[in-house]
XYZ file of C-alpha atoms in Angstrom:
657
model
C 86.187 124.201 129.278
C 82.933 125.464 127.658
C 83.913 124.583 124.126
C 84.230 121.212 122.516
C 87.559 120.245 121.007
C 86.387 117.071 119.131
C 87.028 118.686 115.667
C 90.473 119.824 116.779
C 91.561 116.416 118.027
C 90.083 114.734 114.952
C 91.995 116.937 112.592
C 95.149 116.352 114.600
C 94.779 112.513 114.238
C 93.969 112.808 110.616
C 97.222 114.532 110.062
C 99.158 111.319 110.945
C 97.574 109.052 108.253
C 99.536 109.995 105.147
C 102.933 110.148 106.782
C 105.663 108.084 105.103
C 108.472 106.141 106.849
C 111.558 108.151 107.604
C 114.486 107.628 105.268
C 116.855 107.864 108.227
C 115.399 104.861 110.010
C 115.164 102.884 106.837
C 118.877 103.544 106.185
C 119.741 102.477 109.685
C 117.842 99.142 109.356
C 119.574 98.493 106.002
C 122.918 99.240 107.460
C 122.342 96.872 110.411
C 121.461 93.982 108.091
C 124.845 94.164 106.246
C 127.575 91.720 107.175
C 130.027 93.003 109.747
C 133.385 94.129 108.462
C 136.699 94.744 109.991
C 136.932 97.986 111.873
C 138.363 100.799 109.901
C 141.601 102.401 111.188
C 141.046 105.258 113.599
C 141.342 108.632 111.884
C 143.859 111.008 113.270
C 142.618 113.930 115.328
C 142.017 117.117 113.338
C 142.777 120.423 114.901
C 142.050 123.863 113.434
C 144.142 126.732 114.739
C 142.347 129.226 116.969
C 141.657 132.442 115.174
C 140.359 135.719 116.473
C 141.100 139.253 117.690
C 140.577 141.585 120.649
C 140.383 145.232 120.942
C 140.459 148.012 123.544
C 139.549 151.571 123.222
C 137.730 154.630 124.490
C 134.447 156.268 123.424
C 133.997 159.995 123.781
C 130.343 161.239 123.750
C 128.788 164.709 123.789
C 125.028 165.130 123.432
C 122.365 167.719 124.273
C 119.194 165.930 123.114
C 117.764 162.501 124.139
C 115.974 162.429 120.772
C 119.312 162.561 118.920
C 120.912 160.012 121.327
C 117.979 157.579 121.521
C 120.058 154.453 122.288
C 123.426 155.855 123.433
C 124.466 155.893 127.050
C 125.086 159.599 127.529
C 128.525 159.345 129.119
C 131.944 158.646 127.743
C 133.221 155.119 128.495
C 135.983 152.565 127.927
C 135.203 149.912 125.289
C 136.679 146.538 124.511
C 135.774 143.267 122.743
C 136.967 139.830 121.580
C 136.307 137.484 118.685
C 137.570 133.927 118.555
C 136.760 130.617 116.963
C 138.552 127.366 117.807
C 137.823 123.860 116.441
C 140.041 121.212 118.042
C 137.690 118.569 116.627
C 135.554 116.972 117.971
C 135.183 120.223 120.067
C 134.160 123.591 118.704
C 134.151 126.878 120.512
C 133.177 130.509 119.445
C 133.006 133.827 121.272
C 131.997 137.256 119.993
C 131.735 140.029 122.649
C 131.570 143.818 122.449
C 131.390 146.178 125.481
C 130.597 149.774 124.692
C 129.537 150.766 128.226
C 128.099 149.139 131.376
C 124.646 149.517 129.755
C 125.442 148.668 126.174
C 127.060 145.320 125.377
C 126.646 142.206 123.296
C 128.018 138.623 123.841
C 127.552 135.469 121.776
C 129.326 132.356 123.176
C 128.952 128.705 122.139
C 130.326 125.209 122.630
C 129.735 121.945 120.740
C 131.026 118.412 121.052
C 130.598 116.285 117.966
C 126.756 116.238 117.406
C 126.166 115.309 121.004
C 126.267 118.571 122.773
C 125.356 122.055 121.470
C 125.382 125.045 123.811
C 124.773 128.733 123.037
C 124.309 131.861 125.159
C 123.441 135.284 123.835
C 123.543 138.344 126.151
C 122.331 141.799 125.009
C 122.170 145.074 126.896
C 120.786 148.370 125.586
C 120.318 151.775 127.071
C 117.292 153.764 125.919
C 116.934 157.504 126.512
C 113.317 158.779 126.812
C 111.989 162.155 126.169
C 110.349 164.241 128.889
C 107.138 165.328 127.153
C 105.421 168.534 128.169
C 101.637 168.350 127.659
C 100.941 171.906 128.792
C 99.591 173.193 125.382
C 98.346 176.681 125.196
C 94.706 177.498 124.318
C 93.171 174.392 126.077
C 89.814 174.918 127.856
C 89.854 176.030 131.432
C 88.318 172.814 132.588
C 91.485 170.976 131.670
C 94.812 171.630 133.497
C 98.261 170.085 133.404
C 100.517 169.258 136.332
C 104.060 167.960 136.074
C 105.082 166.648 139.462
C 108.775 166.167 138.400
C 109.491 168.877 135.730
C 113.339 168.565 136.045
C 113.567 164.710 135.868
C 115.104 162.918 132.934
C 113.947 159.480 131.779
C 115.798 156.407 130.587
C 115.620 152.639 130.761
C 118.109 149.796 130.581
C 117.130 146.617 128.749
C 118.990 143.310 129.360
C 118.193 139.980 127.624
C 119.916 136.608 128.159
C 119.021 133.665 125.912
C 120.533 130.340 126.833
C 120.065 127.092 124.867
C 121.376 123.647 125.341
C 120.717 120.566 123.134
C 121.823 117.005 123.908
C 121.746 113.982 121.557
C 121.722 110.336 122.356
C 124.830 108.556 120.974
C 124.113 106.687 117.705
C 120.392 107.320 117.948
C 118.131 110.101 116.536
C 116.874 111.508 119.809
C 117.435 114.929 121.383
C 116.642 116.682 124.611
C 116.714 120.459 124.766
C 116.273 123.347 127.093
C 116.082 127.139 126.483
C 115.879 129.853 129.045
C 115.306 133.540 128.427
C 115.658 136.164 131.100
C 114.595 139.727 130.323
C 115.020 142.748 132.659
C 114.031 146.301 132.113
C 114.599 148.983 134.751
C 114.945 152.691 135.002
C 112.694 155.700 135.245
C 109.817 156.579 132.898
C 107.191 159.320 132.634
C 103.805 158.105 133.829
C 100.729 160.136 132.675
C 97.225 159.880 134.045
C 94.022 161.834 134.451
C 92.697 163.026 137.822
C 89.831 165.305 138.854
C 86.154 165.475 137.978
C 84.060 166.143 134.961
C 84.429 169.984 134.985
C 87.903 170.143 136.470
C 90.183 167.577 134.852
C 93.888 167.468 135.653
C 96.325 165.771 133.242
C 99.131 164.658 135.591
C 102.649 163.547 134.831
C 105.069 162.041 137.357
C 108.284 160.014 137.416
C 107.928 156.260 137.944
C 110.691 153.829 138.732
C 110.367 150.381 137.006
C 111.968 147.083 137.663
C 110.464 144.596 135.323
C 111.651 140.972 135.163
C 110.435 138.011 133.119
C 111.698 134.496 132.748
C 110.706 131.893 130.152
C 111.778 128.200 130.137
C 111.311 125.602 127.525
C 111.975 121.806 128.112
C 111.584 119.289 125.426
C 112.639 116.286 123.474
C 112.330 114.863 119.945
C 112.884 111.612 118.293
C 112.046 109.222 115.521
C 109.059 106.957 116.400
C 108.486 104.547 113.607
C 107.048 106.312 110.562
C 106.973 109.728 112.196
C 109.130 112.222 113.944
C 107.723 113.479 117.241
C 108.569 116.415 119.527
C 107.235 117.380 122.883
C 107.897 120.786 124.657
C 106.834 122.305 127.902
C 106.842 126.078 128.274
C 106.678 128.181 131.360
C 106.902 131.960 131.768
C 106.395 134.550 134.455
C 106.436 138.408 134.517
C 107.226 140.276 137.736
C 106.584 144.054 137.696
C 108.583 144.879 140.837
C 107.828 146.854 143.819
C 106.443 149.976 142.055
C 103.649 148.169 140.275
C 100.814 150.348 141.750
C 100.292 154.062 142.002
C 98.005 155.785 144.455
C 96.289 159.173 144.310
C 93.479 161.134 145.709
C 90.235 161.108 143.751
C 87.322 163.513 144.310
C 83.916 162.124 145.088
C 81.277 161.272 142.414
C 77.803 159.803 142.365
C 79.033 156.288 142.595
C 82.376 156.651 144.392
C 83.174 158.583 147.615
C 86.323 160.732 147.737
C 89.395 158.680 148.757
C 92.964 157.620 147.850
C 92.645 154.810 145.206
C 95.130 152.742 143.210
C 95.619 153.314 139.499
C 97.992 152.374 136.599
C 98.450 148.841 137.973
C 101.214 146.637 136.383
C 100.076 143.128 137.036
C 102.117 140.014 137.649
C 101.389 137.345 135.069
C 102.287 133.759 134.501
C 101.727 131.090 131.855
C 102.400 127.463 131.098
C 101.866 125.380 128.008
C 102.450 122.016 126.293
C 103.138 121.341 122.642
C 103.276 118.130 120.665
C 104.580 118.187 117.017
C 104.574 115.305 114.439
C 105.706 115.213 110.922
C 106.669 112.768 108.203
C 109.983 112.738 106.342
C 110.920 115.896 104.468
C 112.524 113.926 101.640
C 109.482 112.565 99.831
C 107.002 113.967 97.364
C 104.373 114.009 100.146
C 105.075 115.730 103.475
C 102.621 116.111 106.326
C 102.787 117.639 109.812
C 100.547 118.249 112.749
C 100.790 120.257 115.905
C 98.649 120.353 119.108
C 99.288 122.750 121.893
C 97.578 124.282 124.901
C 98.417 127.390 126.909
C 97.178 128.394 130.445
C 97.636 132.066 131.350
C 96.849 133.955 134.576
C 96.688 137.504 135.792
C 97.565 137.332 139.466
C 96.144 140.857 140.168
C 92.707 140.672 138.480
C 92.439 136.856 138.844
C 91.624 136.615 135.140
C 92.546 133.280 133.531
C 92.539 132.065 129.989
C 93.006 128.721 128.261
C 94.103 128.467 124.689
C 94.149 125.283 122.418
C 95.843 125.461 119.121
C 95.991 122.900 116.377
C 97.705 122.881 113.029
C 97.884 120.536 110.026
C 100.167 120.902 106.970
C 100.112 118.873 103.772
C 102.647 119.340 100.915
C 102.527 117.378 97.690
C 105.111 117.835 94.930
C 104.004 115.503 92.059
C 106.525 116.994 89.641
C 109.566 119.294 90.031
C 107.580 121.976 88.234
C 104.439 121.781 90.373
C 103.880 122.019 94.185
C 100.567 121.942 96.099
C 100.137 123.022 99.732
C 97.276 122.836 102.251
C 97.240 124.314 105.730
C 94.725 124.339 108.562
C 94.894 126.354 111.762
C 92.545 126.191 114.704
C 92.555 128.201 117.862
C 90.124 128.182 120.792
C 90.332 130.819 123.458
C 88.394 130.368 126.672
C 88.344 133.387 128.991
C 87.459 133.134 132.695
C 86.932 136.431 134.429
C 85.701 137.128 138.019
C 82.072 138.313 138.234
C 83.095 141.422 140.238
C 86.121 143.472 141.177
C 86.779 145.281 144.423
C 88.338 148.804 144.483
C 90.210 149.178 147.723
C 90.596 152.716 148.832
C 92.320 154.044 151.944
C 88.993 154.325 153.810
C 86.428 152.723 151.387
C 85.948 149.442 149.593
C 83.725 149.374 146.467
C 82.566 146.384 144.451
C 81.774 146.640 140.745
C 80.336 144.026 138.367
C 82.537 142.857 135.506
C 81.336 142.150 132.045
C 81.851 138.595 130.823
C 85.010 138.480 128.746
C 84.882 137.233 125.176
C 85.890 133.690 124.299
C 86.715 132.982 120.651
C 87.121 130.152 118.189
C 89.142 130.723 115.044
C 89.671 128.539 112.009
C 91.918 129.271 109.097
C 92.126 127.294 105.878
C 94.615 127.990 103.072
C 95.425 126.452 99.726
C 98.459 127.375 97.651
C 100.280 126.159 94.553
C 103.546 126.706 92.781
C 104.031 126.365 89.066
C 107.490 126.678 87.460
C 107.170 126.200 83.609
C 110.818 127.248 83.133
C 113.888 128.303 84.899
C 113.023 131.908 84.221
C 109.421 131.904 85.431
C 107.643 130.804 88.561
C 103.952 131.478 89.491
C 102.476 131.180 92.895
C 98.817 131.366 93.904
C 97.287 131.274 97.318
C 93.756 131.495 98.829
C 93.059 131.759 102.566
C 89.763 131.806 104.447
C 89.588 132.841 108.167
C 86.497 132.584 110.427
C 86.419 134.010 113.915
C 83.453 133.191 116.190
C 82.931 135.040 119.467
C 81.199 133.833 122.635
C 79.534 136.133 125.175
C 79.815 139.194 122.890
C 76.281 140.499 123.624
C 77.406 142.869 126.423
C 79.987 144.414 124.146
C 77.454 146.168 121.981
C 79.194 147.053 118.737
C 81.397 143.882 118.582
C 80.044 141.370 116.004
C 79.385 137.715 116.913
C 81.565 136.562 114.098
C 84.041 137.907 111.436
C 85.173 136.332 108.228
C 88.214 137.171 106.034
C 89.009 136.013 102.455
C 92.560 136.550 101.152
C 93.771 135.955 97.576
C 97.388 136.350 96.565
C 99.062 135.992 93.101
C 102.942 136.221 92.754
C 105.191 135.893 89.829
C 108.994 135.546 89.794
C 110.487 136.398 86.374
C 114.015 136.473 85.023
C 113.716 138.006 81.482
C 117.464 138.298 81.119
C 120.551 137.000 82.881
C 121.156 140.325 84.523
C 117.531 141.168 85.496
C 115.330 139.694 88.290
C 111.704 140.770 88.784
C 108.976 139.918 91.311
C 105.387 141.098 91.188
C 102.459 140.292 93.462
C 98.930 141.264 94.010
C 96.853 140.616 97.117
C 93.202 141.124 97.813
C 91.457 140.907 101.162
C 87.844 140.987 102.018
C 86.719 141.532 105.615
C 83.154 140.680 106.683
C 81.996 142.213 110.019
C 85.439 143.721 110.889
C 85.993 144.189 114.621
C 87.426 147.773 114.626
C 86.744 150.963 112.594
C 90.457 150.922 111.514
C 89.932 147.538 109.748
C 88.764 147.974 106.139
C 85.972 146.173 104.315
C 88.394 145.436 101.534
C 92.017 146.070 100.607
C 94.159 145.872 97.510
C 97.972 145.595 97.674
C 100.394 145.651 94.762
C 104.123 144.998 95.231
C 106.873 145.123 92.630
C 110.590 144.575 92.950
C 113.434 144.291 90.450
C 117.121 144.175 90.395
C 119.498 144.849 87.488
C 123.194 143.820 87.452
C 124.530 144.623 84.017
C 128.143 144.234 85.280
C 129.701 142.831 88.484
C 130.460 146.465 89.359
C 126.870 147.801 89.100
C 123.602 146.846 90.802
C 120.332 148.726 90.694
C 117.428 147.715 93.015
C 113.848 149.040 92.810
C 110.824 148.312 95.121
C 107.371 149.819 94.955
C 104.328 149.037 97.097
C 100.833 150.478 96.957
C 97.940 149.586 99.283
C 94.414 150.877 99.006
C 91.813 150.306 101.672
C 88.115 151.139 102.071
C 85.498 150.982 104.759
C 81.850 151.830 104.062
C 80.101 151.776 107.440
C 81.762 152.995 110.611
C 80.177 152.347 114.045
C 80.534 154.573 117.155
C 79.232 153.789 120.619
C 77.851 156.878 122.375
C 77.901 157.050 126.203
C 74.848 159.079 126.991
C 72.416 158.345 125.500
C 73.749 154.819 125.167
C 73.204 154.265 121.418
C 75.306 153.264 118.445
C 75.909 155.827 115.734
C 76.221 154.305 112.268
C 77.418 155.878 109.116
C 80.530 157.413 107.718
C 83.466 155.778 105.909
C 87.182 155.488 105.944
C 89.441 155.316 102.874
C 93.163 155.108 102.819
C 96.145 154.667 100.604
C 99.753 153.835 101.243
C 102.643 154.232 98.873
C 106.226 153.093 99.436
C 109.181 153.404 97.108
C 112.799 152.305 97.428
C 115.602 152.916 94.957
C 119.187 151.713 95.635
C 122.328 152.001 93.461
C 125.583 150.176 94.328
C 128.567 150.558 92.084
C 132.299 150.136 92.062
C 133.636 153.361 90.619
C 137.244 152.186 90.637
C 139.126 149.193 92.092
C 139.600 150.900 95.504
C 136.354 152.864 95.613
C 132.688 151.716 95.932
C 129.506 153.695 96.386
C 125.899 153.025 97.495
C 123.120 155.566 97.198
C 119.510 155.034 98.015
C 116.184 156.936 98.369
C 113.205 155.774 100.407
C 109.799 157.395 100.213
C 106.591 156.631 102.096
C 103.219 158.327 102.191
C 100.022 157.489 103.977
C 96.724 159.256 103.251
C 93.400 158.406 105.065
C 90.153 160.288 105.358
C 87.612 159.252 108.047
C 84.497 160.443 109.768
C 85.216 161.033 113.536
C 82.817 161.320 116.480
C 83.408 163.426 119.601
C 81.435 162.903 122.767
C 79.010 165.722 123.618
C 77.827 166.585 127.201
C 75.230 169.181 128.017
C 75.786 169.048 131.827
C 77.730 166.957 134.225
C 75.343 164.084 134.135
C 73.468 164.812 130.873
C 74.831 163.817 127.488
C 73.742 164.198 123.817
C 74.452 162.668 120.405
C 78.131 163.171 119.505
C 79.616 165.794 117.239
C 80.466 164.374 113.830
C 83.466 165.558 111.899
C 83.092 164.199 108.427
C 85.853 163.234 106.146
C 88.821 164.254 108.374
C 91.972 163.904 106.315
C 95.226 162.702 107.730
C 98.582 162.495 105.868
C 102.094 161.535 106.825
C 105.029 161.552 104.480
C 108.681 160.632 104.822
C 111.681 160.956 102.579
C 115.052 159.454 103.419
C 118.236 159.907 101.378
C 121.510 157.993 102.085
C 124.930 157.855 100.590
C 127.833 155.649 101.651
C 131.395 155.321 100.350
C 134.031 152.701 100.959
C 137.682 153.545 99.940
C 140.925 151.518 100.077
C 143.727 153.995 99.280
C 146.273 151.366 100.222
C 146.413 147.758 101.272
C 146.867 148.782 104.986
C 144.266 151.586 105.112
C 140.495 151.404 104.764
C 137.980 154.180 104.971
C 134.160 154.286 104.972
C 131.833 157.272 105.295
C 128.063 157.640 105.161
C 125.337 160.319 105.416
C 121.568 159.887 105.888
C 119.096 162.650 105.684
C 115.461 162.036 106.681
C 112.548 164.449 106.684
C 109.057 163.600 107.876
C 105.748 165.500 107.935
C 102.269 164.784 109.221
C 99.049 166.587 109.715
C 95.360 165.969 110.527
C 92.729 168.358 109.057
C 90.165 168.675 111.882
C 87.272 170.970 111.329
C 85.797 173.216 113.981
C 82.679 171.048 114.719
C 82.702 171.645 118.449
C 80.565 174.707 118.677
C 82.108 177.721 120.472
C 85.281 175.785 121.463
C 88.173 178.162 122.379
C 90.702 175.754 120.944
C 91.471 174.008 117.713
C 92.392 170.293 117.515
C 94.198 171.046 114.208
C 96.696 173.201 116.076
C 97.946 170.203 118.029
C 98.277 167.877 115.015
C 101.167 169.042 112.775
C 104.456 167.094 112.781
C 107.505 168.184 110.884
C 111.004 167.030 111.725
C 114.343 166.179 110.068
C 117.263 164.048 111.121
C 120.827 163.932 109.726
C 123.185 161.099 110.573
C 126.861 161.100 109.531
C 129.440 158.374 110.253
C 133.114 157.951 109.441
C 135.339 154.927 109.945
C 139.086 154.781 109.339
C 141.281 151.758 110.045
C 145.083 151.541 109.650
C 147.122 148.373 109.959
C 150.227 149.108 112.086
C 151.654 145.651 111.481
C 150.478 142.252 110.316
C 148.823 141.627 113.719
C 147.909 145.146 114.969
C 145.370 147.638 113.744
C 144.391 151.151 114.863
C 140.857 152.432 114.042
C 138.744 155.580 114.544
C 135.002 155.640 114.331
C 132.896 158.847 114.533
C 129.136 159.253 114.644
C 127.032 162.473 114.541
C 123.252 162.674 114.839
C 121.453 166.042 114.363
C 117.756 166.154 115.168
C 115.569 169.174 114.221
C 111.964 169.503 115.329
C 110.485 172.046 112.939
C 107.313 172.499 114.885
C 108.831 173.134 118.356
C 112.345 173.297 119.598
C 112.070 171.157 122.752
C 113.664 168.067 121.107
C 116.267 169.851 118.937
C 119.865 168.767 119.467
C 122.714 166.615 118.462
C 124.769 163.654 119.678
C 128.430 163.095 118.743
C 130.607 160.057 119.533
C 134.217 159.216 118.595
C 135.719 155.793 119.458
C 139.358 155.077 119.185
C 140.388 151.421 119.428
C 143.454 149.291 118.934
C 142.962 145.686 117.778
C 145.296 142.720 117.955
C 144.784 139.699 115.682
C 145.843 136.236 116.702
């Protein structure tokens, strides 16, 4: 590695110095020194009766829009499920499973034996419908065309995740071994978009692409008490396999530095990673608690042969000298060492071209934070925090506008107040200062104010209010021009975000409760934009500058839900949510003589209405019949391509046992 890690290892070792003995080990030694006593009589076995339920049913579905049925398998299907919990001590079992279709399901199963064995497995499957987007806008220049190779295809993916965990404990000794394994699979057909052609005859192309992505991640580890500290070691390994359709091939026209040929593009690379982590900490029961972590991670891209090595270190110190006062210190360190090949070879059908590769950027980041908590009374708590972050980049000279280092200061003040028994309030202010930000979207400074309160005058009424305001500013934007290869300085970016949430929950009568809410969000930003300017195919000029381009998006969401119990054996719930969103960018016509307007492509205006109704009727003490209905209506107010609705009705019968 090119970077020294002496500071990291020193900080890691220093973190072990103030650690206090563990209370658990001290208690064990004290117990072993006591005189032996007669064995206590064996306790009788305890058995808790198994409880649960199972249901079967059928789900009817009708839809005419993938936008309205984003995560619904678009076919009717049988449905079933089971819930059970059983505790014949020292054994414990649980199972929760729901099957909506062969593509939508959820299962959570677990087993435990005393405190020696703990097993759990969670399986999730989700179907995701994707829109087929048409990019053939009218009014675009003649040099740009649009080709859809599969105009009649529909797109969707299936996501499956299985998380398995097993923990084993040594009998009568604080030592554990654990393993976790996560398997993720995503397959289906997606819309792949890419650009073909040459400078004066560009072709925006769309085609269907089958995917079969698989990833596996395994963690093996153990933890124990080692004298005055607790220690844990873990090994992590992961691998991503993109499947057989990981590379596309197309015919590209000739250019000054590349002959015409069939070349690969839109590559999905196979990647793998492996890491080691060591954690140590003192007892959590004392007034002083310390902890330290050291880890490293090796990552590799098997297509480009790019490799990276990451070292991370962390140290935490907590001191509570008094129940009213708490002091906290955190240090984080990360070193990223990138290793890229000096060149890359583009393999065409008849040609082989070699291009140089810019040296990738290696970084070193240090973060220090100090925070405190002061609770002068049971009704007031004040928290203050300061954080400093320093990021240093290596080999950044070839990347032109990227600074060699960036620094961030963050200050946060938070107060929790309870002025009355029925009122809770929380207010916070955060200030951030960015020196040499990496991207134009990162501000020089930001101010964020957040306020929340809840009022519960009676057990039947609760009012909740939340407001957030964030203001950002950036004074000097930087753009990199292609030809001539110069940086263009100047311009600014100012933005403001407002969020508001109001929720009311009340019990109108003994059998009837109501919840109503309103959520509002608005984002305003104004920024100078630069567009590339070309005089001929090989001759460029300074960019067009569009000053103070405003962008605004706004969303309102209203919801109302009711829960009604007309009789002891009947329950009803209903809800409606209405959301409307708008967005627009105010481009100006700075591209002289252009036959098109960017502003015409920017407006967004849509609304969505969701209704649901659930009715359940107990047929007997052990049987229940239920009906669940769901309706989603989507309305694209700018164009009608995504308009439509999805309706589902599920009838189930449930048996309790």
